[in-house]
Amino acid sequence: MGYDKFKILKSTAVPLAIENVDTDQIIPARFLKATERVGFGDNLFRDWKYKPNNKLKKNFVLNDDKYSGRILVGGKNFGSGSSREHAAWAIYDYGFRCVISSFFADIFKNNCLNIGVLPVQVSAKFLDIIFKEIYKNPKTLINVDLEQQTIKIEKTNFEENFEINEYKKNNLLNGYDDIDYLLNLKKSIKEFSNQTPL
Amino acid sequence: MGQTLFDKVWDSHVIKKIDNGPDVLFIDRHMVHEVTSPVAFLGLKARKIKVLYPEKTFATADHNTPTRNQHMPVKDLLSKKQLEALEENAKQHKISYWGLGHEKNGIVHVIGPEHGITLPGATIVCGDSHTSTHGAFGAIAFGIGTSEVEMVLSTQCIMQPKPKKMRITVNGKLSNSVTPKDVALFIISKLSTSGATGYFVEYSGEVFSNMSMEGRMTVCNLSIEMGARGGMIAPDKKTFEYIKGREFTPKNDDWLRAMDYWKTLYTDHDALFDKEISFNGSLIEPMITYGTNPGMGISINEGIPNSDDQDGSKKTFLKSLEYMNYNEGDKIIGKNIDFVFLGSCTNGRIEDFRAFTKIVKGRKKAPNVTAWLVPGSHKVEKAIKEEGLLDILKDSGFELREPGCSACLAMNDDKIPTGKYAVSTSNRNFEGRQGPGSRTLLASPIVAAAAAITGKITDPRKL
């Protein structure tokens, strides 16, 4: 199935300056009981966002009106833990289209790419600068250009390139998905399967 | 130049290499459970396509199942709906399905090996990060997201860039009371939870060759906790003995042909890894975690480290200690605990129950400790009863629950209450992992047993 194309995203960003944010924080397991991909955004960072009595925790960044936007900026090793794609769905469903960090866990990164959320890996130094600029001015705009593979903090000279493989880049730019690609390889897959011993 | 075990298995499964893109990898075995599969099946429905090779996919219910009264209708309506969706999807697509109450039911990573679905040289995936468990047999096994579950159902392939290769060698003789779990927690504490991200690990050295298959599964299971997509161990005599004669293992001439192939599955002496790490196994002590990620582990008699000595941010480290209500420099030994959980795909196999039982035999469970003993499968449950372990456990004040993932991820009712401490043989100590506000200390079945007896963190060697 296709998803929204990703070309250029210019947005303010939400700073979550914590390392090792794991998928159990992004979406706790008790919210994985759905049989459809709906409503996960409400439970994004559920236990950091709400007290046990369901009142908002005022000091959590998603509850701070100062910060908003379609970009989430996280600390090093973002998305570690489980393979639950629900974590990426929750981020998408909440309204984010891009996650920036200095390091991503593997499966989480793949899951994001597969649903049209762009994980942008920047240097540790650049990540620090982004956090500082957002804290200084929450209206700071960040410009993520997938075609050029650049990330720039608007009205500053801070800019960096990021890596993404050509295949995935092309998918995101055009809203293509892997299954359509694989379905076109069916003949080779069947030939391969006929030879495989297992 | 020679090839690594990983290269041999990976390269032989690549259908197509995409320039500056991922490899198209053929998948031999696919396992699905109720939580990460329903949206994938909806995708098939929307595309109006069928499962390409239903005989290569196996379905079981484990994540979201009760561990009591499994013969009764499931009370939680959302869980019930998810379980019914799996059953319906399996039926519609002619996938073998071992649902709740089925004699072959259990945790996906426990039943795969038990029934010979897990084989050397195979590519195995499942929508669960602990799929790395199956690497113990010399398979390439790793967890995938739901989009990829849909890919495998529809095309038996996924698209993955080939990971880099790391070899972790542990030689030496393990001390008394040091288990495979301790070896894994030790390695993760040295590498951190992101130290192997981007790599596929091969474990080698005498510690792993001396380990039972169950122990190897525990080690490979925890590969993901250092960020590795998976970990594997070259198959040997023990591997072949374990799989021989199991339901889905090749038979007769097929077995002989398979053995010829499996015997080629080792890393050539001149093969190169992107990274090599080695440890002295004789220095490893019983381990326990004190924080909120599996890399925050220490040997049981050590103190909690100081935030100044951490590689990561001080803020994150202190946030973690605050959550646990521990202080820098605190001794972990002697800390009070409230719950003990024995089970999960990490330590829910028969060997784990034997180890636990050996410690508690002739002793009594501490009155302040609630213990949940959850076998990884019905097969494990049956063995616990047949070997007489259940009688010993009962005499010591323990009871046995029915199989499932249970308190490892606390999707069902098995939730550790807010603020309570649980010594858990599972794999993750993340905030709220075992229930909102729960505090988890990861350890081996032996350390868990000692804690269950005394009600506090105890060195099993001093019990």
XYZ file of C-alpha atoms in Angstrom:
661
model
C 0.000 0.000 0.000
C 1.279 3.440 -0.692
C 1.750 6.163 1.852
C 2.246 9.932 1.658
C 5.169 10.902 -0.518
C 8.061 12.518 1.265
C 10.001 15.271 -0.505
C 10.705 18.288 1.656
C 9.537 18.764 5.207
C 9.893 22.156 6.809
C 8.548 22.214 10.331
C 9.101 23.121 13.924
C 10.186 20.170 16.030
C 9.544 18.537 19.383
C 12.726 17.922 21.438
C 12.922 14.688 23.422
C 16.448 14.856 24.794
C 16.579 11.384 26.310
C 18.832 8.523 25.181
C 17.802 4.914 24.538
C 14.116 5.739 24.058
C 12.731 2.233 23.691
C 9.645 1.017 21.879
C 7.937 0.172 25.182
C 8.007 3.897 25.976
C 6.901 4.876 22.471
C 3.909 2.560 22.782
C 3.455 0.324 25.836
C 2.512 -3.306 25.106
C -0.928 -3.024 26.657
C -1.947 -0.821 23.715
C -1.026 -3.413 21.110
C -4.323 -5.242 21.207
C -5.840 -3.625 18.139
C -6.498 -5.633 14.990
C -6.439 -2.554 12.768
C -3.958 0.253 12.357
C -5.986 2.969 14.057
C -5.742 5.091 17.185
C -2.108 4.484 18.114
C -1.245 8.203 18.179
C -3.336 8.728 21.315
C -1.091 6.358 23.207
C 2.251 7.618 21.927
C 4.564 7.851 24.978
C 1.523 6.998 27.055
C 3.240 6.520 30.421
C 5.435 9.582 30.016
C 2.463 11.656 28.919
C -0.118 10.599 31.501
C -0.137 9.919 35.227
C -1.735 6.648 36.365
C -4.975 8.611 36.959
C -4.918 9.666 33.273
C -4.142 13.298 34.109
C -1.483 14.882 31.900
C 2.084 15.052 33.218
C 2.755 18.744 32.721
C 6.537 18.474 32.462
C 6.541 16.029 29.541
C 7.504 17.672 26.283
C 4.490 16.471 24.279
C 2.282 18.214 26.837
C 4.201 21.472 26.576
C 2.341 23.880 24.253
C 5.597 25.621 23.412
C 6.651 22.687 21.269
C 4.872 21.302 18.251
C 5.533 20.243 14.690
C 5.904 17.263 12.397
C 9.461 16.428 13.426
C 10.449 14.542 16.580
C 14.032 14.926 17.783
C 15.246 12.139 20.062
C 18.454 11.261 21.892
C 20.964 8.608 20.846
C 19.796 5.034 20.210
C 16.211 5.948 19.496
C 13.709 3.085 19.080
C 15.617 0.274 20.771
C 13.783 -2.838 21.875
C 10.887 -4.612 20.298
C 10.057 -5.011 16.607
C 6.521 -3.668 17.091
C 5.728 -1.526 14.050
C 3.053 -0.021 16.295
C 5.804 2.288 17.598
C 6.303 3.754 14.129
C 2.526 3.823 13.578
C 2.037 5.758 16.827
C 4.617 8.327 15.735
C 2.978 8.646 12.312
C -0.523 8.718 13.716
C 0.402 11.450 16.181
C 1.438 13.563 13.202
C 5.207 13.190 12.980
C 6.695 12.476 9.545
C 10.348 12.610 10.500
C 12.426 11.489 13.493
C 15.881 12.922 14.023
C 18.494 11.261 16.222
C 22.225 10.624 16.312
C 21.625 6.856 16.260
C 18.649 4.603 15.578
C 17.886 1.029 16.514
C 17.757 -1.151 13.415
C 14.257 -2.590 13.345
C 12.635 0.687 14.350
C 14.459 2.495 11.540
C 13.290 -0.098 9.013
C 9.730 0.107 10.291
C 9.729 3.895 9.895
C 11.027 3.684 6.339
C 8.373 1.100 5.501
C 5.502 3.379 6.510
C 6.743 6.726 5.245
C 8.335 8.217 8.360
C 11.839 9.441 7.561
C 14.516 8.611 10.159
C 17.301 11.178 9.812
C 20.578 10.254 11.454
C 22.756 13.271 12.233
C 26.089 13.629 14.025
C 26.055 13.851 17.835
C 27.306 17.428 17.514
C 24.543 18.437 15.119
C 21.945 16.797 17.364
C 23.187 18.926 20.267
C 22.881 22.044 18.126
C 19.320 21.151 17.127
C 18.313 20.688 20.764
C 19.954 23.980 21.741
C 18.322 25.920 18.911
C 14.872 24.515 19.720
C 15.256 25.249 23.429
C 16.396 28.778 22.541
C 13.493 29.283 20.174
C 10.726 26.686 20.026
C 9.590 28.189 16.712
C 12.866 27.155 15.088
C 12.160 25.652 11.679
C 14.026 22.590 10.503
C 14.183 21.854 6.821
C 14.573 18.221 5.795
C 15.137 17.770 2.065
C 15.076 14.109 1.063
C 15.998 14.718 -2.569
C 19.151 16.595 -1.556
C 19.630 14.481 1.609
C 20.181 17.609 3.679
C 18.925 18.797 7.010
C 19.156 22.496 7.760
C 18.193 24.657 10.695
C 16.470 27.636 9.102
C 17.942 31.098 9.625
C 21.251 29.586 10.688
C 24.239 28.142 8.871
C 23.774 24.784 10.522
C 23.355 22.157 7.846
C 24.297 18.506 7.482
C 23.905 15.732 4.948
C 22.283 12.447 5.877
C 22.500 8.934 4.488
C 19.734 6.867 2.948
C 20.004 4.140 0.344
C 18.843 5.056 -3.152
C 16.178 2.389 -3.251
C 14.443 3.537 -0.064
C 14.876 7.172 -1.019
C 13.151 6.550 -4.310
C 10.342 4.708 -2.527
C 9.739 7.586 -0.126
C 9.929 10.255 -2.824
C 7.327 8.441 -4.875
C 5.246 6.710 -2.212
C 6.210 3.254 -3.545
C 6.199 0.216 -1.345
C 8.255 -2.953 -1.172
C 5.431 -5.408 -1.688
C 4.575 -4.023 -5.118
C 8.240 -4.399 -5.999
C 8.397 -7.949 -4.652
C 5.175 -9.011 -6.358
C 6.868 -8.188 -9.646
C 9.641 -10.642 -8.755
C 7.237 -13.523 -8.258
C 8.664 -15.581 -11.107
C 12.202 -15.478 -9.673
C 10.854 -16.153 -6.191
C 9.028 -19.270 -7.388
C 12.088 -20.509 -9.263
C 14.196 -19.977 -6.181
C 11.690 -21.718 -3.951
C 11.604 -24.773 -6.207
C 15.342 -25.214 -5.746
C 15.484 -24.602 -2.041
C 15.836 -27.747 0.066
C 13.713 -26.608 3.029
C 39.188 -15.526 1.251
C 36.855 -17.699 3.271
C 33.305 -16.980 4.265
C 31.704 -16.549 7.645
C 28.814 -18.736 8.744
C 26.571 -15.699 8.329
C 27.796 -15.048 4.751
C 27.183 -18.645 3.774
C 23.576 -18.639 4.939
C 22.719 -15.077 3.867
C 24.294 -15.233 0.395
C 22.568 -18.504 -0.424
C 19.189 -16.854 0.213
C 19.615 -13.700 -1.868
C 17.259 -13.700 -4.852
C 18.285 -10.291 -6.098
C 20.744 -7.617 -5.090
C 19.455 -4.103 -5.617
C 22.144 -1.550 -6.465
C 22.585 0.890 -3.609
C 19.639 -0.777 -1.937
C 18.675 -3.836 0.073
C 19.001 -7.507 -0.821
C 15.861 -9.440 -1.640
C 16.130 -12.295 0.837
C 14.180 -15.554 0.593
C 12.660 -16.692 3.882
C 12.475 -20.408 4.691
C 10.398 -20.255 7.861
C 7.971 -17.603 9.031
C 6.280 -17.605 12.410
C 3.338 -15.380 13.246
C 1.549 -14.546 16.474
C -1.600 -12.620 17.285
C -0.126 -9.178 18.009
C 1.994 -8.224 15.003
C 0.095 -10.105 12.268
C -3.529 -8.826 12.012
C -2.652 -5.640 10.116
C -0.465 -7.654 7.737
C -3.387 -9.951 6.923
C -5.582 -6.871 6.393
C -2.966 -5.704 3.883
C -3.300 -8.964 1.950
C -7.049 -8.518 1.927
C -6.759 -4.977 0.597
C -4.423 -6.155 -2.158
C -6.685 -9.136 -2.819
C -3.797 -11.590 -2.624
C -3.208 -14.872 -0.824
C -0.339 -16.184 1.244
C 2.190 -17.409 -1.318
C 3.539 -20.409 0.641
C 1.203 -21.211 3.555
C 3.296 -24.296 4.414
C 6.254 -22.061 5.304
C 4.323 -20.031 7.880
C 3.385 -21.238 11.370
C 0.961 -19.471 13.682
C 0.705 -19.590 17.446
C -0.991 -17.495 20.134
C 1.355 -16.425 22.912
C 1.779 -12.680 23.559
C -1.704 -11.829 24.650
C -2.912 -15.019 26.283
C -3.939 -15.627 29.904
C -1.745 -17.957 31.956
C -4.637 -19.208 34.044
C -7.818 -21.017 33.031
C -6.901 -21.213 29.371
C -9.792 -23.626 28.866
C -12.237 -20.785 29.642
C -13.249 -18.040 27.186
C -10.693 -15.204 27.232
C -12.110 -12.445 29.439
C -10.345 -9.435 27.937
C -12.455 -8.603 24.895
C -9.685 -6.929 22.899
C -7.352 -9.862 23.497
C -10.118 -12.248 22.558
C -10.707 -10.401 19.305
C -7.011 -10.471 18.462
C -6.811 -14.206 19.149
C -9.883 -14.837 17.034
C -8.415 -12.767 14.205
C -5.296 -14.960 14.191
C -7.354 -18.132 14.142
C -9.536 -16.811 11.347
C -6.580 -15.589 9.283
C -4.740 -18.879 9.717
C -7.816 -20.824 8.666
C -8.517 -18.645 5.660
C -4.937 -18.847 4.407
C -4.422 -22.531 5.340
C -1.590 -21.813 7.765
C -0.931 -24.328 10.538
C -2.258 -22.810 13.725
C -1.499 -23.853 17.271
C -3.905 -21.784 19.305
C -4.623 -21.475 22.970
C -4.968 -24.903 24.588
C -3.415 -26.764 21.632
C -0.829 -29.276 22.840
C 1.829 -27.665 20.633
C 0.988 -24.133 21.793
C 3.581 -22.001 23.491
C 5.876 -19.046 23.001
C 6.785 -18.800 19.344
C 10.545 -19.031 19.998
C 10.160 -22.008 22.280
C 7.913 -24.087 20.032
C 9.873 -23.461 16.801
C 12.879 -25.467 17.990
C 10.720 -27.969 19.891
C 9.011 -29.096 16.700
C 11.941 -28.948 14.322
C 10.672 -25.866 12.490
C 13.969 -24.231 13.390
C 16.780 -25.729 11.325
C 20.435 -24.920 10.630
C 21.121 -22.821 7.559
C 17.532 -21.574 7.381
C 16.329 -17.994 7.217
C 13.679 -17.504 9.882
C 11.661 -14.373 10.626
C 8.809 -13.411 12.899
C 7.212 -10.147 13.935
C 9.072 -10.272 17.208
C 12.563 -9.038 17.974
C 13.507 -12.138 19.968
C 13.359 -14.235 16.814
C 17.137 -14.059 17.183
C 16.676 -17.079 19.522
C 16.646 -19.472 16.549
C 20.202 -18.446 15.648
C 21.289 -21.007 18.253
C 20.845 -23.630 15.507
C 23.005 -21.857 12.939
C 20.010 -20.198 11.312
C 19.775 -16.546 10.321
C 16.826 -15.473 12.412
C 15.640 -11.988 13.178
C 12.622 -9.916 14.096
C 10.646 -7.906 11.567
C 7.900 -5.280 11.567
C 4.341 -5.811 10.414
C 4.981 -4.376 6.910
C 7.629 -7.055 6.538
C 5.279 -9.736 7.891
C 3.006 -8.766 5.011
C 5.940 -9.020 2.592
C 6.736 -12.537 3.742
C 3.123 -13.660 3.662
C 2.657 -12.322 0.153
C 6.047 -13.060 -1.437
C 8.104 -15.185 1.020
C 10.779 -12.499 0.802
C 11.890 -9.424 2.637
C 14.182 -6.610 1.634
C 17.142 -6.069 3.900
C 20.516 -4.458 3.522
C 23.098 -7.067 4.513
C 24.251 -6.299 8.067
C 27.895 -6.064 9.054
C 29.461 -9.020 10.846
C 30.704 -9.211 14.398
C 32.227 -12.185 16.169
C 32.058 -12.446 19.933
C 34.399 -15.080 21.292
C 34.193 -16.261 24.879
C 36.722 -18.826 26.030
C 37.468 -20.188 29.494
C 35.418 -22.211 31.935
C 32.310 -20.696 33.490
C 32.228 -20.649 37.294
C 29.675 -22.393 39.403
C 26.232 -20.714 39.234
C 27.161 -18.755 36.104
C 24.550 -19.525 33.448
C 24.101 -18.655 29.753
C 21.898 -15.754 30.894
C 24.795 -14.341 32.889
C 27.113 -14.665 29.894
C 24.631 -12.711 27.758
C 23.956 -10.037 30.398
C 27.707 -9.681 30.870
C 28.311 -9.158 27.134
C 25.456 -6.640 26.881
C 26.777 -4.738 29.903
C 30.119 -4.396 28.100
C 28.703 -3.522 24.665
C 25.657 -1.447 25.751
C 22.209 -1.717 24.192
C 23.428 -0.186 20.944
C 26.920 -1.711 20.770
C 25.997 -4.257 18.108
C 23.437 -2.221 16.147
C 23.977 -2.746 12.430
C 25.727 -6.063 13.006
C 24.837 -9.713 12.910
C 26.723 -11.563 15.625
C 28.385 -14.960 15.572
C 29.139 -16.383 19.017
C 32.167 -18.588 19.132
C 34.546 -20.104 21.650
C 34.462 -22.916 24.144
C 31.839 -21.323 26.397
C 29.253 -21.585 23.624
C 30.385 -24.956 22.318
C 30.090 -26.333 25.862
C 26.605 -24.875 26.246
C 23.420 -26.902 25.851
C 21.052 -25.984 23.008
C 18.758 -24.354 25.579
C 21.644 -22.210 26.802
C 22.606 -21.232 23.262
C 18.995 -20.192 22.664
C 19.138 -17.933 25.732
C 22.304 -16.261 24.453
C 21.089 -15.798 20.872
C 17.721 -14.594 22.192
C 19.405 -11.662 23.913
C 21.414 -10.571 20.830
C 18.796 -7.931 20.078
C 19.368 -6.383 23.520
C 22.768 -5.142 22.389
C 21.217 -3.840 19.191
C 22.250 -6.753 16.933
C 19.618 -7.903 14.522
C 20.488 -11.437 15.416
C 23.115 -13.807 16.691
C 24.089 -17.281 15.585
C 26.191 -20.257 16.611
C 27.618 -22.770 14.160
C 25.693 -26.055 14.291
C 27.523 -29.027 15.787
C 26.828 -32.536 17.052
C 24.629 -31.159 19.843
C 22.548 -29.213 17.326
C 22.004 -32.238 15.101
C 21.133 -34.457 18.055
C 18.608 -31.894 19.282
C 16.748 -31.577 15.985
C 16.842 -35.210 14.857
C 13.439 -36.873 14.712
C 11.373 -33.782 15.476
C 8.122 -33.312 13.614
C 9.269 -30.895 10.909
C 12.884 -32.050 10.701
C 13.804 -33.697 7.384
C 13.621 -37.500 7.465
C 15.529 -40.397 5.846
C 17.329 -39.371 2.626
C 16.314 -35.745 3.150
C 18.004 -35.856 6.544
C 21.215 -37.214 5.046
C 21.192 -34.578 2.307
C 20.490 -31.846 4.852
C 23.315 -33.099 7.092
C 25.748 -32.865 4.175
C 24.806 -29.213 3.830
C 24.637 -28.425 7.536
C 28.151 -29.761 8.069
C 29.432 -26.970 5.789
C 27.943 -24.316 8.063
C 30.882 -22.888 9.962
C 33.089 -19.836 9.595
C 36.128 -20.554 7.449
C 39.416 -20.012 9.283
C 40.433 -17.155 6.989
C 37.060 -15.385 6.937
C 36.962 -11.772 8.076
C 34.578 -9.987 10.418
C 33.907 -6.260 10.541
C 34.424 -6.410 14.281
C 35.891 -8.976 16.687
C 35.422 -8.934 20.454
C 36.526 -11.480 23.000
C 36.004 -12.088 26.683
C 37.355 -14.432 29.301
C 34.417 -16.548 30.429
C 36.053 -17.559 33.712
C 35.784 -13.954 34.947
C 31.999 -13.776 34.526
C 29.964 -13.692 37.756
C 26.202 -14.124 38.273
C 24.717 -10.934 36.801
C 21.763 -8.688 37.557
C 20.476 -5.417 36.116
C 19.846 -2.336 38.215
C 18.464 0.123 35.639
C 16.006 0.474 32.807
C 17.823 -1.091 29.902
C 19.486 -4.502 29.605
C 22.915 -2.898 29.250
C 22.689 -1.668 32.834
C 23.940 -4.900 34.357
C 26.518 -5.655 37.049
C 27.795 -8.744 38.771
C 25.646 -9.496 41.762
C 28.176 -8.400 44.385
C 29.068 -5.113 42.704
C 27.718 -1.677 43.538
C 25.551 0.437 41.223
C 27.950 2.515 39.093
C 28.431 6.241 39.379
C 26.826 8.464 36.736
C 30.201 10.114 36.066
C 31.560 6.802 34.809
C 28.893 6.383 32.115
C 29.435 6.721 28.368
C 25.934 8.020 27.774
C 24.264 11.107 29.128
C 24.242 11.609 32.875
C 20.647 12.819 32.705
C 19.409 9.592 31.096
C 21.371 7.476 33.585
C 20.027 9.339 36.620
C 16.472 9.261 35.224
C 16.849 5.503 35.121
C 18.050 5.235 38.731
C 15.261 7.548 39.854
C 12.727 5.261 38.202
C 14.230 2.284 40.049
C 14.504 4.311 43.266
C 18.169 3.296 43.562
C 21.232 5.436 44.259
C 24.663 5.493 42.709
C 27.017 3.290 44.706
C 24.220 1.244 46.319
C 24.959 -2.446 46.736
C 22.400 -4.451 44.780
C 22.796 -7.457 47.044
C 20.286 -7.467 49.896
C 17.775 -5.171 48.149
C 14.195 -6.195 48.844
C 12.098 -7.594 46.038
C 8.369 -8.302 45.694
C 7.933 -10.513 42.630
C 9.785 -13.262 40.823
C 9.034 -14.153 37.216
C 10.436 -17.360 35.748
C 9.603 -17.743 32.078
C 9.676 -16.036 28.633
C 11.417 -16.909 25.375
C 14.693 -16.120 27.159
C 14.407 -18.500 30.113
C 11.166 -20.451 29.821
C 12.604 -23.794 28.723
C 12.911 -27.027 30.702
C 16.541 -26.427 31.605
C 15.540 -23.130 33.246
C 12.907 -24.856 35.360
C 15.394 -27.535 36.361
C 17.887 -24.875 37.467
C 15.256 -22.946 39.425
C 13.929 -26.097 41.083
C 17.377 -27.260 42.106
C 17.831 -24.062 44.144
C 14.407 -24.001 45.797
C 14.340 -27.727 46.598
C 13.970 -28.268 50.331
C 13.491 -24.544 50.936
C 10.403 -22.348 51.220
C 9.361 -19.364 49.154
C 9.614 -16.115 51.132
C 6.100 -15.124 52.266
C 6.440 -11.574 50.888
C 7.305 -12.766 47.386
C 4.742 -13.401 44.677
C 6.200 -15.865 42.190
C 4.931 -16.435 38.668
C 6.363 -19.554 37.084
C 5.290 -19.687 33.452
C 6.526 -22.478 31.169
C 7.435 -21.493 27.611
C 5.182 -24.138 26.094
C 2.872 -27.040 26.887
C 5.742 -29.337 26.059
C 7.848 -27.652 28.748
C 4.890 -27.778 31.143
C 4.507 -31.500 30.515
C 8.204 -32.115 31.129
C 8.055 -30.150 34.399
C 5.340 -32.480 35.604
C 6.887 -35.685 34.263
C 10.307 -34.970 35.725
C 8.755 -34.435 39.144
C 9.787 -30.779 39.274
C 6.243 -29.632 39.933
C 6.034 -31.662 43.170
C 9.259 -30.097 44.423
C 8.076 -26.617 43.452
C 4.751 -27.169 45.214
C 6.501 -28.372 48.386
C 8.456 -25.122 48.351
C 5.311 -23.028 48.019
C 5.327 -22.351 44.274
C 2.626 -22.907 41.691
C 2.852 -23.311 37.952
C 0.916 -21.252 35.421
C -0.024 -22.109 31.855
C 2.310 -21.248 28.933
C 2.658 -17.847 27.272
C 4.722 -14.664 27.167
C 3.032 -13.510 30.371
C 4.776 -10.908 32.539
C 7.678 -10.507 30.121
C 5.689 -7.856 28.314
C 2.587 -7.811 30.514
C 0.031 -7.614 27.722
C -2.205 -9.988 29.628
C -3.213 -9.735 33.311
C 0.247 -10.729 34.570
C 1.347 -7.212 35.442
C 3.808 -6.261 38.184
C 2.135 -3.463 40.181
C 3.453 0.103 40.241
C 6.581 0.578 42.307
C 7.109 -3.130 42.957
C 10.414 -4.862 42.262
C 10.504 -8.020 40.166
C 13.465 -10.294 39.624
C 12.701 -11.514 36.156
C 14.311 -14.110 33.915
C 12.947 -12.297 30.869
C 14.782 -9.961 28.503
C 13.791 -6.333 29.066
C 13.827 -4.077 32.092
C 12.467 -1.007 30.308
C 10.290 1.398 32.294
C 6.831 -0.124 32.665
C 7.753 -3.175 30.622
C 6.231 -5.590 33.142
C 3.308 -3.317 33.987
C 2.964 0.465 34.403
C 5.405 1.642 37.069
C 6.938 -1.835 37.542
C 10.639 -2.170 38.352
C 12.469 -5.053 36.740
C 15.787 -6.669 37.638
C 16.881 -9.088 34.938
C 18.716 -12.184 36.107
C 19.190 -15.911 35.570
C 16.740 -18.543 36.828
C 19.216 -19.358 39.615
C 19.439 -15.768 40.880
C 15.648 -15.505 40.567
C 15.238 -18.681 42.646
C 17.554 -17.402 45.369
C 15.579 -14.130 45.505
C 12.294 -16.040 45.702
C 13.564 -17.903 48.774
C 15.005 -14.957 50.700
C 12.802 -12.101 49.438
C 15.889 -10.103 48.571
C 18.683 -10.066 46.022
C 20.874 -12.955 47.076
C 24.021 -14.533 45.712
C 22.870 -18.089 44.948
C 26.323 -19.366 45.923
C 25.825 -18.114 49.461
C 22.331 -19.463 50.026
